[in-house]
CSV table of C-alpha atoms in Angstrom, one decimal:
chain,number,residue,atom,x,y,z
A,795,UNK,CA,0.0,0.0,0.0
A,796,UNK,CA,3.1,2.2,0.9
A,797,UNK,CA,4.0,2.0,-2.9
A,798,UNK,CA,1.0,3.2,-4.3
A,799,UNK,CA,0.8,6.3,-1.6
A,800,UNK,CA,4.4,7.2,-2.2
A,801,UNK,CA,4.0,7.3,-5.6
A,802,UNK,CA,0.8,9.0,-5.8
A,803,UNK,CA,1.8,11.9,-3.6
A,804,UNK,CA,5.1,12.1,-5.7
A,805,UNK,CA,3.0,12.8,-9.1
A,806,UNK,CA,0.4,14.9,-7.5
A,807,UNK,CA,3.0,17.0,-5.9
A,808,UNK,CA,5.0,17.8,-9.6
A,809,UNK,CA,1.8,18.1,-10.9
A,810,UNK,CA,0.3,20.5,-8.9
A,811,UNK,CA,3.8,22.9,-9.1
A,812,UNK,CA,4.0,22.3,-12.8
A,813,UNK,CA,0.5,23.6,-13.2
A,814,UNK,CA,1.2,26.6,-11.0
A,815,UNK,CA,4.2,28.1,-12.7
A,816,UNK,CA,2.4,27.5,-16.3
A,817,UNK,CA,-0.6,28.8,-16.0
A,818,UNK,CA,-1.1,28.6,-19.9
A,819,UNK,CA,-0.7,24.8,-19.7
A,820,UNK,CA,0.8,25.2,-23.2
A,821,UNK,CA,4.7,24.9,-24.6
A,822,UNK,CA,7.4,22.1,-24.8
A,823,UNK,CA,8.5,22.4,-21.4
A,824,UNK,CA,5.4,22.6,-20.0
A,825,UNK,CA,4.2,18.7,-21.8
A,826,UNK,CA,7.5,17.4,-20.7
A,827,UNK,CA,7.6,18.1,-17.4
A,828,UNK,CA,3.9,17.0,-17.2
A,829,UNK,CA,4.9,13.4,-18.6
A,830,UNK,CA,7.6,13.1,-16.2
A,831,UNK,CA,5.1,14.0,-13.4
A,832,UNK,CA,2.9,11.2,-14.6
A,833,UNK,CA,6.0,8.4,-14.4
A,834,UNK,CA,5.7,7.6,-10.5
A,835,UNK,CA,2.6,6.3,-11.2
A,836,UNK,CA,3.4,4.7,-14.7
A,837,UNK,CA,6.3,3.1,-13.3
A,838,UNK,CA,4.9,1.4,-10.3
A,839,UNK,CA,2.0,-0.4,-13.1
A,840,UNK,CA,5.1,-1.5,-15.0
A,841,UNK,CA,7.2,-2.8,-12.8
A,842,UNK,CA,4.8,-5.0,-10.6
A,843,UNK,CA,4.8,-8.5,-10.7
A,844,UNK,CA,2.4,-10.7,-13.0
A,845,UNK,CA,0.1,-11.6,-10.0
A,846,UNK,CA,-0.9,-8.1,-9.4
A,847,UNK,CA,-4.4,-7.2,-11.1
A,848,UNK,CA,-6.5,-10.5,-12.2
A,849,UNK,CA,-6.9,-9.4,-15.8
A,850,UNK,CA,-3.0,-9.9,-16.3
A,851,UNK,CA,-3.6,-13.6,-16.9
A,852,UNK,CA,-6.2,-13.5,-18.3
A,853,UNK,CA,-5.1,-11.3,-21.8
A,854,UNK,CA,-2.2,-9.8,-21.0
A,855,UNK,CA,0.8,-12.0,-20.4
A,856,UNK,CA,-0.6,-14.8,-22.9
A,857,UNK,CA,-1.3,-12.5,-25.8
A,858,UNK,CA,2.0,-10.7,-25.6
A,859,UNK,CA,4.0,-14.0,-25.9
A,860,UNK,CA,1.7,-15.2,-28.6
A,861,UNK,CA,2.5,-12.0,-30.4
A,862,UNK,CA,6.1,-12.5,-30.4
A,863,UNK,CA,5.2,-16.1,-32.4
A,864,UNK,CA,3.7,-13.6,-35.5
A,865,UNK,CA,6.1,-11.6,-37.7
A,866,UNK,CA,3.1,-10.1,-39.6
A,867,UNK,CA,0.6,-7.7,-37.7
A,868,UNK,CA,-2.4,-8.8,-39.3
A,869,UNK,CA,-2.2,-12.5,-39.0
A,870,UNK,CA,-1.7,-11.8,-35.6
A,871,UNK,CA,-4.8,-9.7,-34.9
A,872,UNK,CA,-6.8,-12.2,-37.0
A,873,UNK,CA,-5.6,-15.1,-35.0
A,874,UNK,CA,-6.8,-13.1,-31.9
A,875,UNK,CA,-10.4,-12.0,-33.4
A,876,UNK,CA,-10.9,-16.0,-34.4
A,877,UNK,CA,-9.6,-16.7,-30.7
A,878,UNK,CA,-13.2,-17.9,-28.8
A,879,UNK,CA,-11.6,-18.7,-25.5
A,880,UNK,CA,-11.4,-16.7,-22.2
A,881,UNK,CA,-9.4,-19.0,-19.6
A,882,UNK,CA,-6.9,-17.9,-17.3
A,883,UNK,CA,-3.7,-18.6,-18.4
A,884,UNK,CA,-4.5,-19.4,-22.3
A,885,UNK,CA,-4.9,-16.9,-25.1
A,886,UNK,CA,-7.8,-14.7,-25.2
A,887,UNK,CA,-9.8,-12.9,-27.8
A,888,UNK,CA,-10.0,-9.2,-27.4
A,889,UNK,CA,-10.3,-5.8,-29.7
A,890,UNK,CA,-8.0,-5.0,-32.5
A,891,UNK,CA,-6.8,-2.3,-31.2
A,892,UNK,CA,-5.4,-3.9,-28.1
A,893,UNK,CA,-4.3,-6.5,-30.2
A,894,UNK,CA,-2.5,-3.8,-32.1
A,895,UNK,CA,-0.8,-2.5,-29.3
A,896,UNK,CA,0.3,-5.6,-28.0
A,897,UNK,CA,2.3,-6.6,-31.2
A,898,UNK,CA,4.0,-2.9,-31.5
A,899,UNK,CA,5.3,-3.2,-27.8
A,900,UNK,CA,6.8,-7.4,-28.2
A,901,UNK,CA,8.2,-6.1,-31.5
A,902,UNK,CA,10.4,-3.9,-29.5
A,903,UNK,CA,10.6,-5.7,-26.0
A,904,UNK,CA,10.4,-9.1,-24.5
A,905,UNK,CA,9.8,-7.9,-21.4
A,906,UNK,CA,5.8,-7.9,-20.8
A,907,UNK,CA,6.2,-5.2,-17.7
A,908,UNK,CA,6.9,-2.7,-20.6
A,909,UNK,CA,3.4,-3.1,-21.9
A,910,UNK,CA,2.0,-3.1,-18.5
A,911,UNK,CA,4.1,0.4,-18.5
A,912,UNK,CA,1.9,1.3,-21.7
A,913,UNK,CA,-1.0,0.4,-20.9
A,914,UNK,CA,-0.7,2.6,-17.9
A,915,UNK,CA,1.2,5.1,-19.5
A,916,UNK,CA,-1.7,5.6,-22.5
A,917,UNK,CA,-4.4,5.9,-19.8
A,918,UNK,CA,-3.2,8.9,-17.7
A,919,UNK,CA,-2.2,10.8,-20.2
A,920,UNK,CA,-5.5,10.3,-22.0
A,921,UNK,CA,-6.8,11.5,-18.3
A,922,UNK,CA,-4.1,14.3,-18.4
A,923,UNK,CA,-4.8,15.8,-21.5
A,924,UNK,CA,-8.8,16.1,-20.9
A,925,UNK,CA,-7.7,17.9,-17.7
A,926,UNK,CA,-5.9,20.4,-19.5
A,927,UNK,CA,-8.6,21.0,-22.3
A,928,UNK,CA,-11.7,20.8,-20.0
A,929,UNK,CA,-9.4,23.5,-17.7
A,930,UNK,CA,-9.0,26.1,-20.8
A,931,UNK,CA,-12.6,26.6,-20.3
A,932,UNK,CA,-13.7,25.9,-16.5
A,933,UNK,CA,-10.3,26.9,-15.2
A,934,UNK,CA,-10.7,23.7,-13.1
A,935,UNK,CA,-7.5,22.6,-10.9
A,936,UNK,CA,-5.8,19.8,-12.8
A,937,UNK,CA,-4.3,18.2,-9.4
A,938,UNK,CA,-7.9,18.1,-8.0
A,939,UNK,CA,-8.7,16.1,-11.1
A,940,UNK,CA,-5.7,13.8,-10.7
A,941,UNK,CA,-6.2,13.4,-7.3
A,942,UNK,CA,-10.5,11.9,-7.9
A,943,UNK,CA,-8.1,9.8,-11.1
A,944,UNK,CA,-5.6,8.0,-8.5
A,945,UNK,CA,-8.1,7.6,-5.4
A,946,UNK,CA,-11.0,6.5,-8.0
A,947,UNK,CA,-9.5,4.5,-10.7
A,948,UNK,CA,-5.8,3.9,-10.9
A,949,UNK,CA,-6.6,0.9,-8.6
A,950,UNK,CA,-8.9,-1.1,-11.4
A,951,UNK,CA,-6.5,0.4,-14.1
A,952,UNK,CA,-3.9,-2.3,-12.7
A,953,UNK,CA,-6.9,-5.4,-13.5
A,954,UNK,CA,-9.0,-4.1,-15.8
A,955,UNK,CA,-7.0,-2.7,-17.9
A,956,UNK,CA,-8.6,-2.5,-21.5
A,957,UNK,CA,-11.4,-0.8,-19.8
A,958,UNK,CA,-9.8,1.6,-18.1
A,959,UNK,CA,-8.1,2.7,-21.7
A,960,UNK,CA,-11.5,2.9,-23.1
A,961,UNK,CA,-12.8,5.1,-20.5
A,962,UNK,CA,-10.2,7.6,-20.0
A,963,UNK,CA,-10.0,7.5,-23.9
A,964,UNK,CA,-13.7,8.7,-23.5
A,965,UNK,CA,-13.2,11.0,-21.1
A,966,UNK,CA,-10.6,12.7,-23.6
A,967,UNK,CA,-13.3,12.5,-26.7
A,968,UNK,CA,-16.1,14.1,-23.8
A,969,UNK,CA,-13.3,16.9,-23.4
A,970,UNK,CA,-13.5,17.6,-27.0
A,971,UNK,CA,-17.5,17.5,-26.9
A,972,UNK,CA,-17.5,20.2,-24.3
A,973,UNK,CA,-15.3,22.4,-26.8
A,974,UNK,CA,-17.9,21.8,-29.5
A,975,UNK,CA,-16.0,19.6,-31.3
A,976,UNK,CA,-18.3,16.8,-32.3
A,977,UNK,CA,-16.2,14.6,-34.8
A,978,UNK,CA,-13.2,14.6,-32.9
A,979,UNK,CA,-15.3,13.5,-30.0
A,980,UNK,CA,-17.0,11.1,-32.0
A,981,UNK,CA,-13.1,9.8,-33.4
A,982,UNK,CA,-12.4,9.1,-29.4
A,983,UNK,CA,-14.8,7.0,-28.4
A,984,UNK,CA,-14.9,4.5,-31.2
A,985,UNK,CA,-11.1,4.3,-31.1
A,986,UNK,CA,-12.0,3.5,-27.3
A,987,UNK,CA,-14.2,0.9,-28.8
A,988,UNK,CA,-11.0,-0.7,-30.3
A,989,UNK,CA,-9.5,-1.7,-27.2
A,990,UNK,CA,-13.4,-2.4,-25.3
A,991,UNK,CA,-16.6,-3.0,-27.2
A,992,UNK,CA,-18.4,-1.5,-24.1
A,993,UNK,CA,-17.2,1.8,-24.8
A,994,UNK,CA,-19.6,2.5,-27.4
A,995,UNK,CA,-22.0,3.1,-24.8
A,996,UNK,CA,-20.7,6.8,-24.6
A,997,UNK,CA,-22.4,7.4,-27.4
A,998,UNK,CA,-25.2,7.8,-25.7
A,999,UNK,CA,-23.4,10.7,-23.4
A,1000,UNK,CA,-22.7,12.2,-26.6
A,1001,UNK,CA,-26.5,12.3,-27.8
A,1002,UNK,CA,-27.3,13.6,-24.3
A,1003,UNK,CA,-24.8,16.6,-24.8
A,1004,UNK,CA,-26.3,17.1,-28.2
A,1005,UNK,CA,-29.8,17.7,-26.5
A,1006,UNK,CA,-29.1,20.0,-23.5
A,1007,UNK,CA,-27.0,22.0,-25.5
A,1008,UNK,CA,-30.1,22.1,-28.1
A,1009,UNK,CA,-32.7,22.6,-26.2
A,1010,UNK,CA,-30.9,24.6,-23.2
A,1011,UNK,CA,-33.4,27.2,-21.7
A,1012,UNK,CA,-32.9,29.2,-18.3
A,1013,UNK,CA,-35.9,29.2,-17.4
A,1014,UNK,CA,-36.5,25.0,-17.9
A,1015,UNK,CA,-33.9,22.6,-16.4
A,1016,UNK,CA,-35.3,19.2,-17.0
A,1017,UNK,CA,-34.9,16.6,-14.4
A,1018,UNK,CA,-32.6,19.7,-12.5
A,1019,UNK,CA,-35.1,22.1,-11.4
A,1020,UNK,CA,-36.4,18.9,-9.3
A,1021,UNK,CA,-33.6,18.9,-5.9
A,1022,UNK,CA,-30.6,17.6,-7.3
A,1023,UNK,CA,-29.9,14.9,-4.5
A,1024,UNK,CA,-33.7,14.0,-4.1
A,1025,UNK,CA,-33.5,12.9,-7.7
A,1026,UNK,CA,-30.2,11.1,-7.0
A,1027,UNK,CA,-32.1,9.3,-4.1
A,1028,UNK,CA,-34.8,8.4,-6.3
A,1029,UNK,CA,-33.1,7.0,-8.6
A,1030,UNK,CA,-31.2,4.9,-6.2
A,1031,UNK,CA,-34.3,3.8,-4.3
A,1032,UNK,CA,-36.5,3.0,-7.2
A,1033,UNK,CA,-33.9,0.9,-8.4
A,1034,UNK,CA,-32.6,-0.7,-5.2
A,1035,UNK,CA,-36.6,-1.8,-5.0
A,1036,UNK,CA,-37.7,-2.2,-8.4
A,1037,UNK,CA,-34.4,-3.4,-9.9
A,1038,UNK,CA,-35.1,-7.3,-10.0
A,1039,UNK,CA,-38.0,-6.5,-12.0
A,1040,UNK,CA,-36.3,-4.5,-14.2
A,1041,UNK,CA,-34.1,-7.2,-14.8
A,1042,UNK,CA,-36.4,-9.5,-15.8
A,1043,UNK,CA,-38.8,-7.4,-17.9
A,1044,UNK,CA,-35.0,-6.4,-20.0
A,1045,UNK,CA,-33.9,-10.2,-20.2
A,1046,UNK,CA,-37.5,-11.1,-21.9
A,1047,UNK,CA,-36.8,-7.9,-24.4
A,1048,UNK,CA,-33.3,-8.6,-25.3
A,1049,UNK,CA,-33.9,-12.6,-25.7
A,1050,UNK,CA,-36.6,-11.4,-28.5
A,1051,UNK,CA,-34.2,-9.3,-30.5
A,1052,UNK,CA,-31.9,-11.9,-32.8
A,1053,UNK,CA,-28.6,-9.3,-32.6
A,1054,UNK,CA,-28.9,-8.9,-29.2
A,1055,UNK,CA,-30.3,-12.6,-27.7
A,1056,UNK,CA,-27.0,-14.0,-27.3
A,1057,UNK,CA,-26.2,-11.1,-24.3
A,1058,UNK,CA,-29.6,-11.7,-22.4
A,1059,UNK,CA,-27.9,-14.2,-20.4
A,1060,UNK,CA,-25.8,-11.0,-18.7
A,1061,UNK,CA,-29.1,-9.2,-17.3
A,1062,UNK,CA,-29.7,-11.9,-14.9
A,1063,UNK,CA,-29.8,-11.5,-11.5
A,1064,UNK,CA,-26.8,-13.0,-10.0
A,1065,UNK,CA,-24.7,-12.7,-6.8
A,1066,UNK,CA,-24.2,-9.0,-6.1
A,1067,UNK,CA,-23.2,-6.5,-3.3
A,1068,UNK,CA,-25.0,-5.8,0.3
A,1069,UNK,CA,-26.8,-2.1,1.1
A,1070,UNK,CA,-23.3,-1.2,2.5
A,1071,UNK,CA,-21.0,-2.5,-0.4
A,1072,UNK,CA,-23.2,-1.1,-3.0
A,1073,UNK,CA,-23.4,2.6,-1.8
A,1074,UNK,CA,-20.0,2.8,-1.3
A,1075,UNK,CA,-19.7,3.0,-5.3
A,1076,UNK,CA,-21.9,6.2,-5.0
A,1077,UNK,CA,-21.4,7.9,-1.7
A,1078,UNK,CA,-19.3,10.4,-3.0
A,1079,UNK,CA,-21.2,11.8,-5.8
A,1080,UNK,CA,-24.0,11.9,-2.9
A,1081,UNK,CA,-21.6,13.9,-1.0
A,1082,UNK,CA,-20.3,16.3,-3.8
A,1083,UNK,CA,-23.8,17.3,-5.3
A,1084,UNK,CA,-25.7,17.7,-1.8
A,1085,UNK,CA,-23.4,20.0,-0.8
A,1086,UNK,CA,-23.4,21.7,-4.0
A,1087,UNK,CA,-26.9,22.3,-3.8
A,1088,UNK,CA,-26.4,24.3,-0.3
A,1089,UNK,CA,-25.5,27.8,-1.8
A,1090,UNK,CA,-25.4,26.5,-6.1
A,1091,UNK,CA,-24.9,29.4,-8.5
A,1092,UNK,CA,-28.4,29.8,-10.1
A,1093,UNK,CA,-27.2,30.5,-13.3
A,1094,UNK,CA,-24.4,28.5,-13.8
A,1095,UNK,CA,-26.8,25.2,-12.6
A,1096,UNK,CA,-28.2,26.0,-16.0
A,1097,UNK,CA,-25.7,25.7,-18.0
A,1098,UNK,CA,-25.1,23.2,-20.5
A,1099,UNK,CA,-21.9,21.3,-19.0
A,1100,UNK,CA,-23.5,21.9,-15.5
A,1101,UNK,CA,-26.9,19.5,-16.3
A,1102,UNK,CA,-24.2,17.5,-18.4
A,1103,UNK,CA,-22.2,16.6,-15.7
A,1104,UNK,CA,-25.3,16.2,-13.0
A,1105,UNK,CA,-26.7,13.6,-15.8
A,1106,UNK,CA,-23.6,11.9,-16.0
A,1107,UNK,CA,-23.4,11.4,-12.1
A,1108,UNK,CA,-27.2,10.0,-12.2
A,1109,UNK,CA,-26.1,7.1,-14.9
A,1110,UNK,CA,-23.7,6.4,-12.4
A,1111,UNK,CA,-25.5,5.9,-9.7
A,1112,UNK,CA,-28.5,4.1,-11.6
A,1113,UNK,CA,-25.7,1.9,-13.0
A,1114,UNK,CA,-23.8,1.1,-9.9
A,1115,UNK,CA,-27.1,0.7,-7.4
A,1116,UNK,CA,-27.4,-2.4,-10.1
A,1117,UNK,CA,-24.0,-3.9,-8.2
A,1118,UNK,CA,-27.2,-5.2,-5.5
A,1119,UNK,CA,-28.3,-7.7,-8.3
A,1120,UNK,CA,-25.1,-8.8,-10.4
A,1121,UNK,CA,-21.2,-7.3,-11.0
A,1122,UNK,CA,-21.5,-7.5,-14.8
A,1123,UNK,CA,-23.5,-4.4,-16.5
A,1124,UNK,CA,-22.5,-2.4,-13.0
A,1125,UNK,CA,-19.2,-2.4,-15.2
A,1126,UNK,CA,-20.6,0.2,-17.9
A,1127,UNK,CA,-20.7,2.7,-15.0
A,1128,UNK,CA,-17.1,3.6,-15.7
A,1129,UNK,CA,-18.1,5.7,-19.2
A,1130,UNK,CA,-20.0,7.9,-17.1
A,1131,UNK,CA,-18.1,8.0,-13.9
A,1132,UNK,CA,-14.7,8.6,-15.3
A,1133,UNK,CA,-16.4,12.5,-15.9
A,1134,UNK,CA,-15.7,12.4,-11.7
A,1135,UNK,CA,-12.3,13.6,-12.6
A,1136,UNK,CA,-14.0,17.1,-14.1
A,1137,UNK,CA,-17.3,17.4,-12.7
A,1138,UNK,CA,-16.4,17.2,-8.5
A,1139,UNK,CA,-13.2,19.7,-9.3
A,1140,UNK,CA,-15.8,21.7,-11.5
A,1141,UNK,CA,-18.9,21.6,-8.8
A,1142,UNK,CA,-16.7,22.6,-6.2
A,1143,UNK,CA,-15.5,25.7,-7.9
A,1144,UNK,CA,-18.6,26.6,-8.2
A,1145,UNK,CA,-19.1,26.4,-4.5
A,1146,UNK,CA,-19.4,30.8,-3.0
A,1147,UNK,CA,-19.7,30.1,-0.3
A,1148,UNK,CA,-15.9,29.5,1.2
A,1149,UNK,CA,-17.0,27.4,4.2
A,1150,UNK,CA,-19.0,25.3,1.9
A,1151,UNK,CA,-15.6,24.7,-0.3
A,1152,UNK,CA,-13.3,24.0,2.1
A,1153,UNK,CA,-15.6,21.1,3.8
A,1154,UNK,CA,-16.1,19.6,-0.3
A,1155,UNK,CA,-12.6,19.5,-0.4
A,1156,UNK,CA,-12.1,18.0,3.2
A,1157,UNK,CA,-14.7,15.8,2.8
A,1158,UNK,CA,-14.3,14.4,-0.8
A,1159,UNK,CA,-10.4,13.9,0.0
A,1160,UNK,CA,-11.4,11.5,3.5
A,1161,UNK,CA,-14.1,9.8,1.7
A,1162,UNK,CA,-12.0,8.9,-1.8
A,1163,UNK,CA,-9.0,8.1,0.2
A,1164,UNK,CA,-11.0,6.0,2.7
A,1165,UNK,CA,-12.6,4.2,0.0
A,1166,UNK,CA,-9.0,3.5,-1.5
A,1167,UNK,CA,-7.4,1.8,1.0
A,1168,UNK,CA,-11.0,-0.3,1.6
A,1169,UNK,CA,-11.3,-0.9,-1.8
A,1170,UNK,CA,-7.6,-2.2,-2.1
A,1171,UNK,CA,-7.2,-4.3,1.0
A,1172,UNK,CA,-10.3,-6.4,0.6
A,1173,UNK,CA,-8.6,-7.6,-2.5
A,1174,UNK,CA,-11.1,-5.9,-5.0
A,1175,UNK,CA,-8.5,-7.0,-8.7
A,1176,UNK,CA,-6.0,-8.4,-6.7
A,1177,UNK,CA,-4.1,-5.4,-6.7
A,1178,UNK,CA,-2.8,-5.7,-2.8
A,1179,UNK,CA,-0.2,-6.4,-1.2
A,1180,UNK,CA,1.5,-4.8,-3.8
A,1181,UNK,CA,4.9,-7.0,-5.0
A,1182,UNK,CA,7.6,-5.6,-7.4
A,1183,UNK,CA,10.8,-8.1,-7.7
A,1184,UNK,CA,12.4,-5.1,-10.1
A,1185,UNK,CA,11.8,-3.0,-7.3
A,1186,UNK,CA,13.4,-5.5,-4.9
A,1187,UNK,CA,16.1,-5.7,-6.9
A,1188,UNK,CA,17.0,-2.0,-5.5
């Protein structure tokens, strides 16, 4: 655990001091010292051993030796796309663009750490870089942001780490959308699609963007002008209540429709998480809009990236209060709760009242770090007790 804290605090301190003597956030010097600021971090998911993070076994040390079998790129990703199995220990279908990536890294390496290093290394600066452009507008603090990436999901980017790709590729392409740039958003997420199918779900974020920022009217917020957290609450205790039912009417749809029946057998309702366990995924977005709502900025609560994010956070929770009935499509949560990294730092700046600020800050730090260590020691990905032999080895 001491590893992951020393490391963290080491990136978010250059981070922070980087980002305060370049207020621009533009320039050579300014995108090389934020890389190196990233490495801690980077370095610590490359040079842990293969036991740390379940997914490693699954896709990642198998397909990287089988890649170093294939001279040609193609026949490589083709042998993976025909590749129906998903055993520990054996090879494993996944995306082409994973696939992709794998083969560039073994042509270069036989050392699997360094695309653990990759892998890693892709996914915070994907994070990194929708800071900066989110920040030209909202003049958010990028260490805030970093701080809700570490403490949220740098833990499940050591397991699952396709997804994580695919979500902070997302977040990047939802950077873009909020700068009115609707192709290159667009571009993102189906090039997250290439390393996890599930990322096409964004899409739908997209089309929700579309329609607030159509349709935005002072005067008529939607679902907003209703108390934000009430709403929140509803949502979670309709489907805490109601959600088995859900389930079932879904699975009966889905079984009807030929493209889709073969993925009815994932709304079933398996083994899931207690009242306590399944809260825990949510409490801070609980936390973060409540107190928002104390002394909210009228006006700004009606802008367009203000309902956007609020939306966003209610997917979340309706996704993750679904962790009660089954652990599988609580997974598609991430697409919608990676925008954490911008909307808590955004919601807090926000905040006028200083009192009010200062206890979101207090409070959201506690709670996230709290949540870490939990998270981490009950062996959520197999992540802990963290094991480096490299490291050893000084």
């Amino acid at each position: 655990m001491e590893v992951y804290f020393y490391s963290i605090v080491l990136s978010l301190i250059m981070i922070y001091f980087i980002n305060r003597l370049s207020p621009s956030k533009s320039g050579g010097v300014y995108w090389v010292l934020s890389i190196l600021s990233l490495l801690p971090t980077t370095i610590v998911a490359g040079i842990r051993d293969l036991t740390i993070g379940t997914d490693i076994q699954h896709y990642v040390t198998t397909n990287f030796l089988a890649a170093r079998e294939y001279s040609k790129l193609f026949e490589f990703v083709d042998f993976i796309q025909n590749t129906k199995t998903a055993f520990v220990g054996s090879v494993n279908h996944t995306e082409s663009g994973y696939s992709v990536l794998t083969y560039l890294v073994s042509r270069y390496t036989e050392d699997v750490h360094w695309l653990l290093f990759t892998l890693q290394f892709l996914t915070i600066i994907s994070v990194y870089i929708g800071l900066v452009n989110f920040s030209k507008n909202l003049k958010i603090n990028i260490s805030m942001g970093m701080f809700i990436y570490y403490f949220v999901f740098y833990g499940p980017s050591l397991n699952i780490m396709r997804q994580t790709l695919a979500a902070s590729i997302v977040f990047l392409g939802m950077s873009y959308l909020a700068q009115n740039k609707l192709k290159t958003s667009i571009m993102m997420i189906l090039l997250a699609s290439f390393f996890h199918l599930s990322a096409m779900i964004a899409l739908f974020s997209v089309i929700i963007y579309k329609i607030i920022a159509y349709k935005n009217n002072p005067n008529s917020s939607y679902i907003i002008q209703f108390s934000r957290i009430t709403t929140l609450l509803l949502i979670f205790g309709v489907m805490y209540v109601m959600g088995e039912k859900v389930f079932n009417a879904l699975q009966n749809i889905v079984s009807l429709i030929p493209f889709l029946s073969k993925y009815s057998a994932s709304f079933e309702i398996q083994s899931g998480y207690g009242f306590l366990g399944t809260i825990s995924f949510f409490i801070s977005d609980f936390i973060i809009v409540g107190l928002a709502s104390i002394y909210e900025n009228k006006d700004e609560k009606n802008s367009v990236l203000n309902k956007f994010f609020f939306i966003n956070i209610c997917l979340t929770v309706f996704l993750f209060t679904i962790y009660k009935y089954q652990t599988v499509i609580p997974r598609l949560a991430i697409y919608f709760s990676i925008m954490r990294i911008v909307s808590y730092p955004y919601f807090i700046k926000q905040e006028k009242n200083t009192v009010i600020k200062i206890v979101m800050v207090i409070i959201m730090v506690i709670v996230l770090i709290t949540l870490f260590v939990i998270t981490t020691k009950s062996g959520s990905g197999g992540i802990y007790p963290y094991t480096s032999q490299i490291l050893e080895g000084y």
